[in-house]
């Protein structure tokens, strides 16, 4: 049997487990007759049905089996002493995936498949594999001590096992494998019931592809991050649902099983594009109003705010909160009050644009913030929560001029005062992720280390407030004209609430002994290495060479360290609370000091009486309080008859014996220590409650720190890249002078190449720019850079240009790149048309559209027709700002009489020797040559193939080959 390992104490510095048991012979639990309860047993006798269903498995295995039935969709990890184990089909299925040995445990009804288990301190490592990598749900079954009656009912078992939490990809709280730079959202959505839903196609759907009767059907969204407590709702429509899902990037999506089948199929098709993890919630959403949610929030939602939420949002919220509460197994949570998001508050960037513009990730690397993405190029934040806020803003830029200008004012203030920026940045580096720290305490999971981290964060916040106040006073005193800039600092300063948090930080500083905390961690590592020793024994006996190699070198090195570590005696007790943490604790420490002095006096007296200088007074797990001597001489001396001494164990070089004086004294010391542990626990829970009391203020301060981090990050970037402050208004004009692509420019500079900037004046006299030019000459880069400049401006960041003035954009659309979706029977051209259809349906006069090579996936005639129709619709119906790049040069002739269309092009410069270079600078006009063969030659196509292509191209340039273009021209004139 495995040795029992104590559960982790709420305090990270729990009492030292110096009595670590080792693997040995089986033991039998016994109960004395006088300890048996009198009268009827609790719960009464089992029913007939229960007796008929009584299993023949051993009780522990039966407990695991019952949990597997109850949590049928979960992988059940059962705690057995210092290990977690899997049984039955879970062992067979997941053992190999976890690289764990699958064995057969003999029982009275035959062998039961089981995994030998893994040490409890490696739980997060295996949770990462199961939850984060494999998207599985995991139920954690922990041990709970049985009382006397429960021991009798269970046949003498010391522990019962109950599932304390179900962990899913969307309900992570404080697991170390969570991405610290991205929110871990879980999303619930619920469509508005419709009496007349038209049949919906089950394949080939994209944004805007729903039927007219259902496209505007309302859908309620509710999403939260359990690791921070952030909770949001939004009302959207079915055709805009993919954009909302792409923006939120939820790890898990919860749907009610009661959704209409047609609607269910349609939603699953939309979600299938990104392979989202979908969880089905059984039963109807509970009919609760927002006031019923109040116990789950840090502050109740006011009656005025309750009226802002629609019925479908409330239904989605009910589904979400019911699901999360079930996974937490009744554990209370303190979420932030729900924030209602409005579509009119933020720029809508649809799913295709997020991917095509590589805002959060690149085509090559699906990792958020990967190299080459806009997020990677912009991120100069120094805190994890600041990085999360930057990501959120990039995915959902603001449309409020007041909010945007406030953010820009902060960036400008830090850009102009470098010393202030550096002071704030250095202080921010000393802070911790307080959003997630505070949420841990609200869920009852915070430990002493988290309290220290919180105390340091509050201290840094106080210094940040002082620095901002001094800067504000200095600015007002020397330059009273800086009204706007000073206002932004004043607003930030007023947003900080320090009175309660400062008292909390002071209380934590007075209570927790950080030196003791560090020492306790060192001792815990020694303890865990004892479990590693047992794990290695199991592998040596039951595993193979592969299993031994699977244990990391780090863990084996800890085992070596353990073997050379001396055993601690009772003088090595570790306390994480200061003596002065409470009056009771101070009195108990004094009592313990007096008892230790008494022990020292007793030790000195016994050494003199027995003439054994090696005598020590000890406690051991097997013998209790003993007197111990070592060395042949001292052993012989101790054998001298001592009136009340009783022999314990004796060897040639050591002797252990009992003395009533030491037994009584040791018992008194143990009682005091137990009282001290209890008092430390009480003080800790008092501190934890103080954190929860200051929850609102701590979260508000954390939000301010995040805002400062993003502002300082933007200021650093602006100084590095020579960015300028954009001017935003409510118009529809886009004026960019010498604009640059924020990520391409960095890539070229790393290669030692210069980036060619370009102007863009679209939306004034010319709503549409028709751009032609050679392959590889920068058309796509120009399109993307102007879209990204608009996004950065509305994020509240400075932009890569010499001058930028633009009207607020409500929706950003991009049709760039090419890819098929064969799994859903969509060709490259079909994907292109789906994206184009979505743009033509949803773009408004305030939208910004970039379209690259529309119509290239089919014949030239059909492609020209589709491209012209798209351009015609954007110009005559949508009236939006449009950058339209194409190789169909005839489109310039077909739109020659459209006053609002401007033609611009890039070019190729050729020398007399035959070499060439691309001219990336845009100029007015049309370039009717794409120079594709030059790109083919650069790509390494064989010369013979290039020669054949050149011959064919020259033949195509004859008059007879221009018939498709003539037909298109006639169609345009008609």
mmCIF file of C-alpha atoms in Angstrom, residues 194-432:
data_model
loop_
_atom_site.group_PDB
_atom_site.id
_atom_site.type_symbol
_atom_site.label_atom_id
_atom_site.label_comp_id
_atom_site.label_asym_id
_atom_site.label_seq_id
_atom_site.Cartn_x
_atom_site.Cartn_y
_atom_site.Cartn_z
ATOM 1 C CA UNK A 194 -38.570 31.892 -33.351
ATOM 2 C CA UNK A 195 -41.996 30.570 -34.321
ATOM 3 C CA UNK A 196 -41.220 30.693 -38.017
ATOM 4 C CA UNK A 197 -37.680 29.590 -38.531
ATOM 5 C CA UNK A 198 -36.840 28.866 -42.112
ATOM 6 C CA UNK A 199 -34.809 25.729 -42.842
ATOM 7 C CA UNK A 200 -31.113 26.483 -42.693
ATOM 8 C CA UNK A 201 -28.373 24.871 -44.731
ATOM 9 C CA UNK A 202 -26.017 22.707 -42.759
ATOM 10 C CA UNK A 203 -22.894 23.257 -44.851
ATOM 11 C CA UNK A 204 -21.113 25.968 -46.714
ATOM 12 C CA UNK A 205 -22.138 28.722 -44.342
ATOM 13 C CA UNK A 206 -20.121 31.747 -43.401
ATOM 14 C CA UNK A 207 -20.767 35.130 -41.940
ATOM 15 C CA UNK A 208 -23.789 36.641 -43.570
ATOM 16 C CA UNK A 209 -24.822 33.418 -45.283
ATOM 17 C CA UNK A 210 -28.020 32.813 -43.310
ATOM 18 C CA UNK A 211 -31.396 33.162 -44.927
ATOM 19 C CA UNK A 212 -33.128 36.499 -44.831
ATOM 20 C CA UNK A 213 -35.723 35.321 -42.298
ATOM 21 C CA UNK A 214 -33.145 34.242 -39.739
ATOM 22 C CA UNK A 215 -30.088 36.420 -40.414
ATOM 23 C CA UNK A 216 -31.267 39.092 -37.976
ATOM 24 C CA UNK A 217 -32.487 36.653 -35.352
ATOM 25 C CA UNK A 218 -31.206 37.844 -32.002
ATOM 26 C CA UNK A 219 -28.677 35.839 -30.005
ATOM 27 C CA UNK A 220 -27.690 36.456 -26.396
ATOM 28 C CA UNK A 221 -24.036 36.072 -25.428
ATOM 29 C CA UNK A 222 -22.629 35.750 -21.907
ATOM 30 C CA UNK A 223 -18.975 35.054 -21.205
ATOM 31 C CA UNK A 224 -16.690 35.165 -18.196
ATOM 32 C CA UNK A 225 -13.105 34.494 -17.182
ATOM 33 C CA UNK A 226 -13.205 32.484 -13.969
ATOM 34 C CA UNK A 227 -9.541 33.303 -13.314
ATOM 35 C CA UNK A 228 -10.225 37.063 -13.101
ATOM 36 C CA UNK A 229 -13.967 37.237 -12.389
ATOM 37 C CA UNK A 230 -14.656 39.381 -15.479
ATOM 38 C CA UNK A 231 -18.231 38.833 -16.730
ATOM 39 C CA UNK A 232 -19.788 40.247 -19.921
ATOM 40 C CA UNK A 233 -22.986 39.998 -21.923
ATOM 41 C CA UNK A 234 -23.935 41.167 -25.402
ATOM 42 C CA UNK A 235 -26.883 41.070 -27.749
ATOM 43 C CA UNK A 236 -25.960 40.198 -31.315
ATOM 44 C CA UNK A 237 -27.588 38.707 -34.388
ATOM 45 C CA UNK A 238 -27.107 35.360 -36.023
ATOM 46 C CA UNK A 239 -25.185 36.741 -38.993
ATOM 47 C CA UNK A 240 -22.784 38.663 -36.724
ATOM 48 C CA UNK A 241 -22.300 35.755 -34.330
ATOM 49 C CA UNK A 242 -19.021 34.515 -35.918
ATOM 50 C CA UNK A 243 -17.443 37.954 -35.468
ATOM 51 C CA UNK A 244 -18.368 37.976 -31.781
ATOM 52 C CA UNK A 245 -17.053 34.468 -31.220
ATOM 53 C CA UNK A 246 -13.784 35.307 -33.002
ATOM 54 C CA UNK A 247 -13.334 38.416 -30.851
ATOM 55 C CA UNK A 248 -14.002 36.634 -27.544
ATOM 56 C CA UNK A 249 -11.839 33.586 -28.373
ATOM 57 C CA UNK A 250 -13.499 31.399 -25.744
ATOM 58 C CA UNK A 251 -11.788 28.181 -24.685
ATOM 59 C CA UNK A 252 -15.172 26.532 -24.242
ATOM 60 C CA UNK A 253 -18.670 27.286 -25.555
ATOM 61 C CA UNK A 254 -21.774 26.141 -23.672
ATOM 62 C CA UNK A 255 -25.082 25.552 -25.445
ATOM 63 C CA UNK A 256 -28.439 24.395 -24.133
ATOM 64 C CA UNK A 257 -29.674 21.061 -25.459
ATOM 65 C CA UNK A 258 -33.147 22.600 -25.811
ATOM 66 C CA UNK A 259 -32.179 24.720 -28.822
ATOM 67 C CA UNK A 260 -34.242 24.014 -31.949
ATOM 68 C CA UNK A 261 -32.600 21.325 -34.121
ATOM 69 C CA UNK A 262 -32.315 23.540 -37.198
ATOM 70 C CA UNK A 263 -30.793 26.345 -35.152
ATOM 71 C CA UNK A 264 -28.536 23.884 -33.349
ATOM 72 C CA UNK A 265 -27.179 22.573 -36.635
ATOM 73 C CA UNK A 266 -26.629 26.063 -37.978
ATOM 74 C CA UNK A 267 -24.754 27.233 -34.870
ATOM 75 C CA UNK A 268 -22.600 24.105 -34.889
ATOM 76 C CA UNK A 269 -21.718 24.779 -38.519
ATOM 77 C CA UNK A 270 -20.636 28.314 -37.664
ATOM 78 C CA UNK A 271 -18.583 27.079 -34.725
ATOM 79 C CA UNK A 272 -17.080 24.257 -36.743
ATOM 80 C CA UNK A 273 -15.005 26.664 -38.832
ATOM 81 C CA UNK A 274 -12.661 27.211 -35.882
ATOM 82 C CA UNK A 275 -13.023 23.790 -34.225
ATOM 83 C CA UNK A 276 -14.421 25.241 -30.990
ATOM 84 C CA UNK A 277 -14.974 23.014 -27.982
ATOM 85 C CA UNK A 278 -18.760 22.838 -27.472
ATOM 86 C CA UNK A 279 -20.374 21.620 -24.248
ATOM 87 C CA UNK A 280 -24.074 20.816 -24.030
ATOM 88 C CA UNK A 281 -25.966 21.887 -20.923
ATOM 89 C CA UNK A 282 -28.967 19.600 -20.273
ATOM 90 C CA UNK A 283 -32.409 20.971 -19.499
ATOM 91 C CA UNK A 284 -34.005 24.340 -20.014
ATOM 92 C CA UNK A 285 -32.152 27.435 -18.803
ATOM 93 C CA UNK A 286 -33.407 28.311 -15.346
ATOM 94 C CA UNK A 287 -35.880 31.177 -15.358
ATOM 95 C CA UNK A 288 -33.882 33.567 -13.204
ATOM 96 C CA UNK A 289 -33.664 37.318 -13.282
ATOM 97 C CA UNK A 290 -30.443 39.243 -12.814
ATOM 98 C CA UNK A 291 -31.182 39.906 -9.144
ATOM 99 C CA UNK A 292 -30.954 36.143 -8.575
ATOM 100 C CA UNK A 293 -27.322 36.350 -9.668
ATOM 101 C CA UNK A 294 -26.385 38.819 -6.917
ATOM 102 C CA UNK A 295 -24.917 36.217 -4.503
ATOM 103 C CA UNK A 296 -22.338 35.385 -7.178
ATOM 104 C CA UNK A 297 -21.213 39.010 -7.627
ATOM 105 C CA UNK A 298 -18.987 41.232 -5.530
ATOM 106 C CA UNK A 299 -21.680 43.935 -5.661
ATOM 107 C CA UNK A 300 -25.348 43.578 -6.667
ATOM 108 C CA UNK A 301 -26.583 44.884 -10.009
ATOM 109 C CA UNK A 302 -28.694 48.019 -9.574
ATOM 110 C CA UNK A 303 -32.315 48.078 -10.718
ATOM 111 C CA UNK A 304 -31.429 50.650 -13.365
ATOM 112 C CA UNK A 305 -28.700 48.486 -14.848
ATOM 113 C CA UNK A 306 -30.872 45.382 -14.759
ATOM 114 C CA UNK A 307 -33.200 46.966 -17.297
ATOM 115 C CA UNK A 308 -30.365 47.169 -19.833
ATOM 116 C CA UNK A 309 -30.122 43.397 -20.272
ATOM 117 C CA UNK A 310 -32.332 41.643 -22.800
ATOM 118 C CA UNK A 311 -34.123 38.358 -22.187
ATOM 119 C CA UNK A 312 -31.773 36.308 -24.363
ATOM 120 C CA UNK A 313 -28.735 37.776 -22.597
ATOM 121 C CA UNK A 314 -30.206 36.773 -19.245
ATOM 122 C CA UNK A 315 -30.942 33.266 -20.545
ATOM 123 C CA UNK A 316 -27.357 32.954 -21.789
ATOM 124 C CA UNK A 317 -26.142 34.194 -18.403
ATOM 125 C CA UNK A 318 -28.300 31.615 -16.614
ATOM 126 C CA UNK A 319 -26.826 28.823 -18.729
ATOM 127 C CA UNK A 320 -23.292 30.039 -18.074
ATOM 128 C CA UNK A 321 -23.584 30.571 -14.308
ATOM 129 C CA UNK A 322 -25.426 27.302 -13.797
ATOM 130 C CA UNK A 323 -22.722 25.444 -15.704
ATOM 131 C CA UNK A 324 -19.827 27.097 -13.856
ATOM 132 C CA UNK A 325 -21.476 26.573 -10.450
ATOM 133 C CA UNK A 326 -21.884 22.886 -11.225
ATOM 134 C CA UNK A 327 -18.212 22.524 -12.158
ATOM 135 C CA UNK A 328 -17.125 24.258 -8.948
ATOM 136 C CA UNK A 329 -19.211 21.737 -6.973
ATOM 137 C CA UNK A 330 -20.983 24.326 -4.841
ATOM 138 C CA UNK A 331 -17.957 26.483 -4.117
ATOM 139 C CA UNK A 332 -18.939 30.144 -3.736
ATOM 140 C CA UNK A 333 -17.603 32.630 -6.267
ATOM 141 C CA UNK A 334 -17.412 36.406 -6.316
ATOM 142 C CA UNK A 335 -17.566 37.612 -9.914
ATOM 143 C CA UNK A 336 -17.488 41.155 -11.146
ATOM 144 C CA UNK A 337 -20.962 42.522 -11.998
ATOM 145 C CA UNK A 338 -21.927 41.846 -15.620
ATOM 146 C CA UNK A 339 -20.815 44.448 -18.141
ATOM 147 C CA UNK A 340 -23.145 44.810 -21.106
ATOM 148 C CA UNK A 341 -21.304 45.268 -24.379
ATOM 149 C CA UNK A 342 -22.979 47.175 -27.214
ATOM 150 C CA UNK A 343 -22.064 46.655 -30.855
ATOM 151 C CA UNK A 344 -22.079 50.415 -31.362
ATOM 152 C CA UNK A 345 -19.341 50.896 -28.743
ATOM 153 C CA UNK A 346 -16.572 49.018 -30.527
ATOM 154 C CA UNK A 347 -15.266 48.502 -34.027
ATOM 155 C CA UNK A 348 -16.438 45.154 -35.350
ATOM 156 C CA UNK A 349 -13.621 43.119 -36.857
ATOM 157 C CA UNK A 350 -15.007 39.969 -38.393
ATOM 158 C CA UNK A 351 -13.361 36.578 -38.144
ATOM 159 C CA UNK A 352 -11.787 36.711 -41.602
ATOM 160 C CA UNK A 353 -10.284 40.144 -40.948
ATOM 161 C CA UNK A 354 -8.826 39.112 -37.597
ATOM 162 C CA UNK A 355 -7.101 36.247 -39.350
ATOM 163 C CA UNK A 356 -6.264 37.982 -42.619
ATOM 164 C CA UNK A 357 -4.758 41.061 -40.969
ATOM 165 C CA UNK A 358 -2.847 38.834 -38.525
ATOM 166 C CA UNK A 359 -3.946 40.960 -35.594
ATOM 167 C CA UNK A 360 -3.632 38.348 -32.832
ATOM 168 C CA UNK A 361 -1.808 35.528 -34.593
ATOM 169 C CA UNK A 362 -0.159 34.767 -37.915
ATOM 170 C CA UNK A 363 -1.088 32.276 -40.613
ATOM 171 C CA UNK A 364 2.066 30.302 -39.864
ATOM 172 C CA UNK A 365 1.743 30.216 -36.080
ATOM 173 C CA UNK A 366 -1.671 29.904 -34.445
ATOM 174 C CA UNK A 367 -0.221 30.958 -31.083
ATOM 175 C CA UNK A 368 -1.706 34.210 -29.802
ATOM 176 C CA UNK A 369 0.862 36.992 -29.962
ATOM 177 C CA UNK A 370 3.154 34.969 -32.239
ATOM 178 C CA UNK A 371 6.030 36.622 -34.050
ATOM 179 C CA UNK A 372 4.761 38.592 -37.047
ATOM 180 C CA UNK A 373 1.353 39.387 -35.561
ATOM 181 C CA UNK A 374 0.237 42.910 -34.720
ATOM 182 C CA UNK A 375 -0.029 41.941 -31.052
ATOM 183 C CA UNK A 376 3.600 40.824 -31.033
ATOM 184 C CA UNK A 377 4.770 44.017 -32.748
ATOM 185 C CA UNK A 378 2.818 46.259 -30.364
ATOM 186 C CA UNK A 379 3.424 44.546 -27.047
ATOM 187 C CA UNK A 380 5.825 46.351 -24.745
ATOM 188 C CA UNK A 381 3.815 45.690 -21.604
ATOM 189 C CA UNK A 382 5.616 44.584 -18.439
ATOM 190 C CA UNK A 383 2.678 42.892 -16.676
ATOM 191 C CA UNK A 384 0.655 39.845 -17.672
ATOM 192 C CA UNK A 385 -2.673 41.517 -17.075
ATOM 193 C CA UNK A 386 -1.541 44.520 -19.129
ATOM 194 C CA UNK A 387 -0.807 42.184 -22.033
ATOM 195 C CA UNK A 388 -4.321 40.755 -21.716
ATOM 196 C CA UNK A 389 -5.828 44.237 -21.840
ATOM 197 C CA UNK A 390 -3.798 45.111 -24.952
ATOM 198 C CA UNK A 391 -5.003 41.961 -26.663
ATOM 199 C CA UNK A 392 -8.611 42.784 -25.777
ATOM 200 C CA UNK A 393 -8.294 46.297 -27.205
ATOM 201 C CA UNK A 394 -6.716 45.094 -30.438
ATOM 202 C CA UNK A 395 -9.562 42.636 -30.987
ATOM 203 C CA UNK A 396 -12.219 45.211 -30.133
ATOM 204 C CA UNK A 397 -11.104 48.837 -30.769
ATOM 205 C CA UNK A 398 -13.234 51.601 -29.321
ATOM 206 C CA UNK A 399 -15.578 53.849 -31.286
ATOM 207 C CA UNK A 400 -15.859 56.490 -28.550
ATOM 208 C CA UNK A 401 -13.871 59.640 -29.269
ATOM 209 C CA UNK A 402 -13.736 60.442 -25.537
ATOM 210 C CA UNK A 403 -12.285 57.058 -24.617
ATOM 211 C CA UNK A 404 -9.814 57.080 -27.517
ATOM 212 C CA UNK A 405 -8.590 60.585 -26.758
ATOM 213 C CA UNK A 406 -8.210 59.769 -23.058
ATOM 214 C CA UNK A 407 -5.952 56.857 -23.979
ATOM 215 C CA UNK A 408 -3.994 58.984 -26.446
ATOM 216 C CA UNK A 409 -3.577 61.710 -23.809
ATOM 217 C CA UNK A 410 -1.970 59.194 -21.461
ATOM 218 C CA UNK A 411 0.383 57.944 -24.168
ATOM 219 C CA UNK A 412 1.357 61.502 -25.082
ATOM 220 C CA UNK A 413 1.939 62.381 -21.438
ATOM 221 C CA UNK A 414 4.327 59.457 -20.947
ATOM 222 C CA UNK A 415 6.007 60.082 -24.295
ATOM 223 C CA UNK A 416 6.802 63.661 -23.340
ATOM 224 C CA UNK A 417 7.943 62.785 -19.818
ATOM 225 C CA UNK A 418 10.333 59.870 -20.168
ATOM 226 C CA UNK A 419 11.353 59.890 -16.505
ATOM 227 C CA UNK A 420 7.724 59.552 -15.411
ATOM 228 C CA UNK A 421 7.229 56.677 -17.841
ATOM 229 C CA UNK A 422 10.337 54.891 -16.592
ATOM 230 C CA UNK A 423 9.313 55.351 -12.948
ATOM 231 C CA UNK A 424 5.856 53.961 -13.594
ATOM 232 C CA UNK A 425 7.220 51.063 -15.669
ATOM 233 C CA UNK A 426 9.736 50.100 -12.979
ATOM 234 C CA UNK A 427 7.024 50.130 -10.339
ATOM 235 C CA UNK A 428 4.700 48.079 -12.539
ATOM 236 C CA UNK A 429 7.413 45.425 -12.806
ATOM 237 C CA UNK A 430 7.124 44.964 -9.028
ATOM 238 C CA UNK A 431 3.434 44.182 -9.204
ATOM 239 C CA UNK A 432 1.793 40.802 -9.606
#
